[in-house]
CSV table of C-alpha atoms in Angstrom, one decimal:
chain,number,residue,atom,x,y,z
C,74,UNK,CA,23.0,-48.8,46.6
C,75,UNK,CA,25.5,-48.9,49.5
C,76,UNK,CA,28.4,-48.6,47.0
C,77,UNK,CA,26.8,-45.5,45.6
C,78,UNK,CA,26.4,-44.0,49.0
C,79,UNK,CA,30.0,-44.8,49.8
C,80,UNK,CA,31.1,-43.0,46.6
C,81,UNK,CA,29.0,-39.8,47.3
C,82,UNK,CA,29.4,-38.1,50.6
C,83,UNK,CA,26.4,-36.7,52.5
C,84,UNK,CA,27.7,-33.2,51.9
C,85,UNK,CA,27.9,-33.9,48.1
C,86,UNK,CA,24.4,-35.4,48.2
C,87,UNK,CA,23.0,-32.4,49.9
C,88,UNK,CA,24.7,-30.0,47.4
C,89,UNK,CA,23.3,-32.0,44.5
C,90,UNK,CA,19.8,-32.0,45.9
C,91,UNK,CA,20.0,-28.3,46.6
C,92,UNK,CA,21.3,-27.6,43.1
C,93,UNK,CA,18.6,-29.7,41.5
C,94,UNK,CA,15.9,-28.0,43.5
C,95,UNK,CA,17.2,-24.6,42.6
C,96,UNK,CA,17.6,-25.6,38.9
C,97,UNK,CA,14.1,-27.1,39.0
C,98,UNK,CA,12.6,-23.9,40.3
C,99,UNK,CA,14.5,-22.0,37.5
C,100,UNK,CA,13.1,-24.4,34.9
C,101,UNK,CA,9.6,-24.1,36.3
C,102,UNK,CA,9.9,-20.3,36.3
C,103,UNK,CA,11.2,-20.3,32.7
C,104,UNK,CA,8.3,-22.6,31.6
C,105,UNK,CA,5.8,-20.3,33.3
C,106,UNK,CA,7.3,-17.2,31.8
C,107,UNK,CA,7.3,-18.8,28.3
C,108,UNK,CA,3.7,-20.0,28.5
C,109,UNK,CA,2.3,-16.7,29.9
C,110,UNK,CA,4.5,-14.6,27.6
C,111,UNK,CA,3.4,-16.6,24.5
C,112,UNK,CA,-0.3,-16.1,25.5
C,113,UNK,CA,0.2,-12.4,26.0
C,114,UNK,CA,2.1,-12.1,22.7
C,115,UNK,CA,-0.7,-13.8,20.8
C,116,UNK,CA,-3.3,-11.7,22.6
C,117,UNK,CA,-1.5,-8.4,21.8
C,118,UNK,CA,-1.0,-9.5,18.2
C,119,UNK,CA,-4.7,-10.3,17.8
C,120,UNK,CA,-5.7,-7.0,19.4
C,121,UNK,CA,-3.5,-5.2,16.9
C,122,UNK,CA,-5.1,-7.2,14.0
C,123,UNK,CA,-8.6,-6.3,15.1
C,124,UNK,CA,-7.7,-2.6,15.5
C,125,UNK,CA,-6.2,-2.5,12.0
C,126,UNK,CA,-9.3,-4.3,10.6
C,127,UNK,CA,-11.6,-1.6,12.2
C,128,UNK,CA,-9.4,1.1,10.7
C,129,UNK,CA,-9.9,-0.4,7.2
C,130,UNK,CA,-6.2,-1.3,6.7
C,131,UNK,CA,-5.3,-3.4,3.6
C,132,UNK,CA,-5.7,-7.2,4.5
C,133,UNK,CA,-2.2,-7.9,3.1
C,134,UNK,CA,-0.6,-5.5,5.6
C,135,UNK,CA,-2.8,-6.7,8.4
C,136,UNK,CA,-1.6,-10.2,8.3
C,137,UNK,CA,2.0,-9.2,7.9
C,138,UNK,CA,2.0,-6.7,10.7
C,139,UNK,CA,0.3,-9.2,13.0
C,140,UNK,CA,2.9,-11.8,12.3
C,141,UNK,CA,5.8,-9.4,12.8
C,142,UNK,CA,4.4,-8.2,16.1
C,143,UNK,CA,3.7,-11.8,17.3
C,144,UNK,CA,7.2,-13.1,16.5
C,145,UNK,CA,8.9,-10.0,17.8
C,146,UNK,CA,7.1,-10.3,21.1
C,147,UNK,CA,7.8,-14.1,21.2
C,148,UNK,CA,11.5,-13.4,20.7
C,149,UNK,CA,11.4,-11.2,23.8
C,150,UNK,CA,9.5,-13.9,25.7
C,151,UNK,CA,12.2,-16.5,24.8
C,152,UNK,CA,15.0,-14.2,25.9
C,153,UNK,CA,13.2,-13.6,29.2
C,154,UNK,CA,12.6,-17.3,29.7
C,155,UNK,CA,16.3,-18.1,29.0
C,156,UNK,CA,17.2,-15.4,31.5
C,157,UNK,CA,15.3,-17.3,34.2
C,158,UNK,CA,17.6,-20.2,33.7
C,159,UNK,CA,20.5,-18.0,34.7
C,160,UNK,CA,21.9,-17.7,31.2
C,161,UNK,CA,23.5,-14.3,30.4
C,162,UNK,CA,21.2,-12.9,27.7
C,163,UNK,CA,23.5,-9.9,26.9
C,164,UNK,CA,25.7,-12.0,24.6
C,165,UNK,CA,22.6,-13.8,23.3
C,166,UNK,CA,21.1,-10.4,22.3
C,167,UNK,CA,24.4,-9.3,20.7
C,168,UNK,CA,24.5,-12.5,18.6
C,169,UNK,CA,20.9,-11.9,17.4
C,170,UNK,CA,21.8,-8.3,16.6
C,171,UNK,CA,24.8,-9.3,14.6
C,172,UNK,CA,22.9,-11.9,12.8
C,173,UNK,CA,20.1,-9.5,12.0
C,174,UNK,CA,22.6,-6.9,10.7
C,175,UNK,CA,24.3,-9.5,8.4
C,176,UNK,CA,20.9,-10.7,7.1
C,177,UNK,CA,19.8,-7.1,6.5
C,178,UNK,CA,23.0,-6.3,4.5
C,179,UNK,CA,22.6,-9.5,2.5
C,180,UNK,CA,18.9,-8.8,1.7
C,181,UNK,CA,19.0,-5.0,1.4
C,182,UNK,CA,17.5,-5.2,-2.1
C,183,UNK,CA,14.6,-7.3,-0.9
C,184,UNK,CA,14.2,-5.2,2.2
C,185,UNK,CA,13.9,-2.1,0.0
C,186,UNK,CA,11.2,-3.8,-2.1
C,187,UNK,CA,9.5,-4.8,1.1
C,188,UNK,CA,9.6,-1.3,2.5
C,189,UNK,CA,8.2,0.1,-0.7
C,190,UNK,CA,5.4,-2.5,-0.7
C,191,UNK,CA,4.4,-1.5,2.8
C,192,UNK,CA,4.4,2.2,1.9
C,193,UNK,CA,2.2,1.5,-1.2
C,194,UNK,CA,-0.2,-0.5,0.9
C,195,UNK,CA,-0.4,2.3,3.5
C,196,UNK,CA,-0.6,5.3,1.2
C,197,UNK,CA,-2.4,3.5,-1.7
C,198,UNK,CA,-1.2,5.5,-4.8
C,199,UNK,CA,-3.2,2.9,-6.8
C,200,UNK,CA,-5.2,-0.2,-6.2
C,201,UNK,CA,-5.9,-3.5,-8.0
C,202,UNK,CA,-7.7,-2.8,-11.3
C,203,UNK,CA,-6.3,0.7,-11.8
C,204,UNK,CA,-4.5,1.4,-15.1
C,205,UNK,CA,-1.1,3.0,-14.2
C,206,UNK,CA,2.2,3.7,-15.7
C,207,UNK,CA,5.2,3.1,-13.5
C,208,UNK,CA,8.9,2.0,-14.0
C,209,UNK,CA,8.5,2.4,-17.8
C,210,UNK,CA,5.6,0.0,-18.0
C,211,UNK,CA,1.9,0.7,-18.5
C,212,UNK,CA,-0.9,-1.7,-17.6
C,213,UNK,CA,-3.7,-2.7,-15.3
C,214,UNK,CA,-2.8,-3.6,-11.7
C,215,UNK,CA,-3.4,-7.3,-11.1
C,216,UNK,CA,-1.9,-7.6,-7.7
C,217,UNK,CA,0.0,-5.7,-5.1
C,218,UNK,CA,2.3,-7.8,-3.0
C,219,UNK,CA,4.9,-6.9,-0.3
C,220,UNK,CA,7.8,-7.3,-2.7
C,221,UNK,CA,6.4,-7.0,-6.2
C,222,UNK,CA,3.6,-5.4,-8.2
C,223,UNK,CA,2.0,-7.3,-11.1
C,224,UNK,CA,0.7,-5.4,-14.1
C,225,UNK,CA,-1.3,-6.7,-17.1
C,226,UNK,CA,-0.5,-4.8,-20.3
C,227,UNK,CA,-3.1,-4.0,-22.9
C,228,UNK,CA,-1.7,-6.9,-25.1
C,229,UNK,CA,-2.3,-9.3,-22.2
C,230,UNK,CA,1.3,-9.7,-21.0
C,231,UNK,CA,2.0,-10.0,-17.3
C,232,UNK,CA,4.8,-7.8,-16.0
C,233,UNK,CA,6.1,-8.2,-12.5
C,234,UNK,CA,7.9,-5.1,-11.2
C,235,UNK,CA,9.9,-4.9,-7.9
C,236,UNK,CA,8.2,-2.4,-5.6
C,237,UNK,CA,11.4,-0.4,-5.1
C,238,UNK,CA,11.4,0.4,-8.8
C,239,UNK,CA,7.7,1.4,-8.7
C,240,UNK,CA,8.2,3.9,-6.0
C,241,UNK,CA,11.6,5.2,-7.2
C,242,UNK,CA,10.0,7.0,-10.2
C,243,UNK,CA,6.9,8.8,-11.2
C,244,UNK,CA,3.6,6.9,-10.9
C,245,UNK,CA,0.8,7.9,-13.3
C,246,UNK,CA,-2.6,6.6,-12.3
C,247,UNK,CA,-5.0,6.9,-15.2
C,248,UNK,CA,-7.9,5.5,-13.2
C,249,UNK,CA,-7.6,7.7,-10.2
C,250,UNK,CA,-10.4,10.1,-11.5
C,251,UNK,CA,-13.8,9.3,-12.9
C,252,UNK,CA,-13.3,11.6,-15.9
C,253,UNK,CA,-10.5,12.3,-18.4
C,254,UNK,CA,-9.8,14.8,-21.1
C,255,UNK,CA,-9.1,13.8,-24.7
C,256,UNK,CA,-6.2,15.7,-26.2
C,257,UNK,CA,-6.7,15.6,-29.9
C,258,UNK,CA,-5.0,17.6,-32.7
C,259,UNK,CA,-6.4,17.9,-36.2
C,260,UNK,CA,-4.5,19.7,-39.0
C,261,UNK,CA,-6.2,21.4,-41.9
C,262,UNK,CA,-4.9,23.3,-44.9
C,263,UNK,CA,-4.0,26.9,-44.9
C,264,UNK,CA,-6.6,27.5,-47.7
C,265,UNK,CA,-9.5,26.2,-45.6
C,266,UNK,CA,-12.0,28.5,-43.8
C,267,UNK,CA,-11.1,28.3,-40.1
C,268,UNK,CA,-14.7,29.3,-39.0
C,269,UNK,CA,-16.1,26.5,-41.2
C,270,UNK,CA,-13.6,24.0,-39.7
C,271,UNK,CA,-14.6,25.0,-36.2
C,272,UNK,CA,-18.3,24.5,-37.0
C,273,UNK,CA,-17.6,21.0,-38.4
C,274,UNK,CA,-15.6,20.0,-35.4
C,275,UNK,CA,-18.3,21.2,-33.1
C,276,UNK,CA,-20.9,19.2,-35.0
C,277,UNK,CA,-18.9,16.0,-34.9
C,278,UNK,CA,-18.4,16.4,-31.1
C,279,UNK,CA,-22.1,17.1,-30.6
C,280,UNK,CA,-23.0,13.8,-32.4
C,281,UNK,CA,-20.8,11.8,-29.9
C,282,UNK,CA,-23.1,10.8,-27.0
C,283,UNK,CA,-20.3,9.7,-24.7
C,284,UNK,CA,-18.8,13.1,-24.4
C,285,UNK,CA,-19.6,15.1,-21.3
C,286,UNK,CA,-21.4,18.3,-21.4
C,287,UNK,CA,-19.4,19.7,-18.5
C,288,UNK,CA,-16.7,20.8,-18.8
C,289,UNK,CA,-17.3,22.1,-22.3
C,290,UNK,CA,-14.9,21.0,-25.0
C,291,UNK,CA,-12.2,23.4,-26.1
C,292,UNK,CA,-11.7,24.0,-29.8
C,293,UNK,CA,-8.9,26.4,-30.7
C,294,UNK,CA,-6.0,27.0,-33.1
C,295,UNK,CA,-3.0,25.3,-31.5
C,296,UNK,CA,-0.2,25.9,-33.9
C,297,UNK,CA,0.6,27.3,-37.4
C,298,UNK,CA,2.7,24.5,-38.6
C,299,UNK,CA,4.9,24.2,-41.7
C,300,UNK,CA,2.2,22.5,-43.7
C,301,UNK,CA,-1.0,22.8,-41.7
C,302,UNK,CA,-3.1,24.8,-39.3
C,303,UNK,CA,-3.4,22.6,-36.2
C,304,UNK,CA,-6.6,22.6,-34.1
C,305,UNK,CA,-6.5,21.5,-30.5
C,306,UNK,CA,-9.7,19.6,-29.6
C,307,UNK,CA,-10.2,19.0,-25.8
C,308,UNK,CA,-13.4,17.2,-24.9
C,309,UNK,CA,-14.1,15.3,-21.6
C,310,UNK,CA,-15.3,11.7,-21.2
C,311,UNK,CA,-15.7,9.1,-18.5
C,312,UNK,CA,-12.5,7.3,-17.9
C,313,UNK,CA,-14.0,4.0,-19.0
C,314,UNK,CA,-15.0,5.5,-22.4
C,315,UNK,CA,-11.6,7.1,-23.1
C,316,UNK,CA,-10.1,4.8,-25.8
C,317,UNK,CA,-13.4,4.0,-27.5
C,318,UNK,CA,-14.2,7.7,-27.9
C,319,UNK,CA,-10.6,8.5,-28.9
C,320,UNK,CA,-10.6,6.0,-31.8
C,321,UNK,CA,-14.1,6.9,-33.0
C,322,UNK,CA,-13.5,10.6,-33.0
C,323,UNK,CA,-10.4,10.2,-35.1
C,324,UNK,CA,-12.3,8.2,-37.7
C,325,UNK,CA,-15.5,10.3,-37.7
C,326,UNK,CA,-13.5,13.6,-38.0
C,327,UNK,CA,-11.6,12.3,-41.0
C,328,UNK,CA,-14.9,11.2,-42.7
C,329,UNK,CA,-16.6,14.5,-42.0
C,330,UNK,CA,-13.6,16.5,-43.2
C,331,UNK,CA,-13.8,14.6,-46.5
C,332,UNK,CA,-17.5,15.3,-46.8
C,333,UNK,CA,-17.1,19.0,-46.1
C,334,UNK,CA,-14.1,19.4,-48.5
C,335,UNK,CA,-11.7,20.2,-45.7
C,336,UNK,CA,-8.2,19.1,-46.6
C,337,UNK,CA,-5.9,17.3,-44.2
C,338,UNK,CA,-2.4,18.2,-45.6
C,339,UNK,CA,0.6,15.9,-45.3
C,340,UNK,CA,4.1,17.3,-44.8
C,341,UNK,CA,5.3,18.8,-48.1
C,342,UNK,CA,7.8,21.3,-49.4
C,343,UNK,CA,7.7,23.6,-52.4
C,344,UNK,CA,10.9,23.4,-54.5
C,345,UNK,CA,11.8,26.3,-56.8
C,346,UNK,CA,14.3,25.5,-59.6
C,347,UNK,CA,16.1,28.4,-61.2
C,348,UNK,CA,17.9,27.8,-64.5
C,349,UNK,CA,20.8,30.1,-65.1
C,350,UNK,CA,21.8,31.0,-68.7
C,351,UNK,CA,25.1,29.6,-69.8
């Protein structure tokens, strides 16, 4: 012990003790700042979560925003705690900014999908279970995630579409309304009585119980085609009955036309051959 005292002068010992005491106070202050800051960050994040739950925000977005807020605040707490140790945080923040910029550039495609996912969750152009057409694909929405949207096609295929592609084009939501209009076209021959055809179409529609009374169906001549007179038939149905009524009306109309002697012409041309005398 005496040898150690001989190596270290009293002035050096006092300086070391003073430095250790100052550094110890800085460490204590940094620990206190970190503990209190982390508690506040968790408290603020939970308050934000409860506020979003009361506002009826989508659960997927609630969890994500809560985590982003918590880790963002925790980063600020860590920087403040490091600053208590006497470390210059300006360079530290610059390094974090440069790293964030590099990561953002490397993941710009993923960030675009993420931003699109957040927008879809906020504005809700469709929800799980809706039948939509987006990015060239039609199907029922299975799941909306932050980066992708999963559709199930009518033939039971699963299609996963990046959210940026979903929001980049037109989104058609077939389930957004409770009712839909059937757009049917039936062609009859030019020799058929148009009044008779309209009466037959009206009778077939009246026999279909799934059609809505209001709005009333529209039956009108749509086009005078090359081989047929085309009737536009526009009844309304509940969205859940759309395809069932669509298929049944096509079949029932054909059968009734056959019973009533109404022709359904196929495309044809009349050829006239002239023979010239030699």
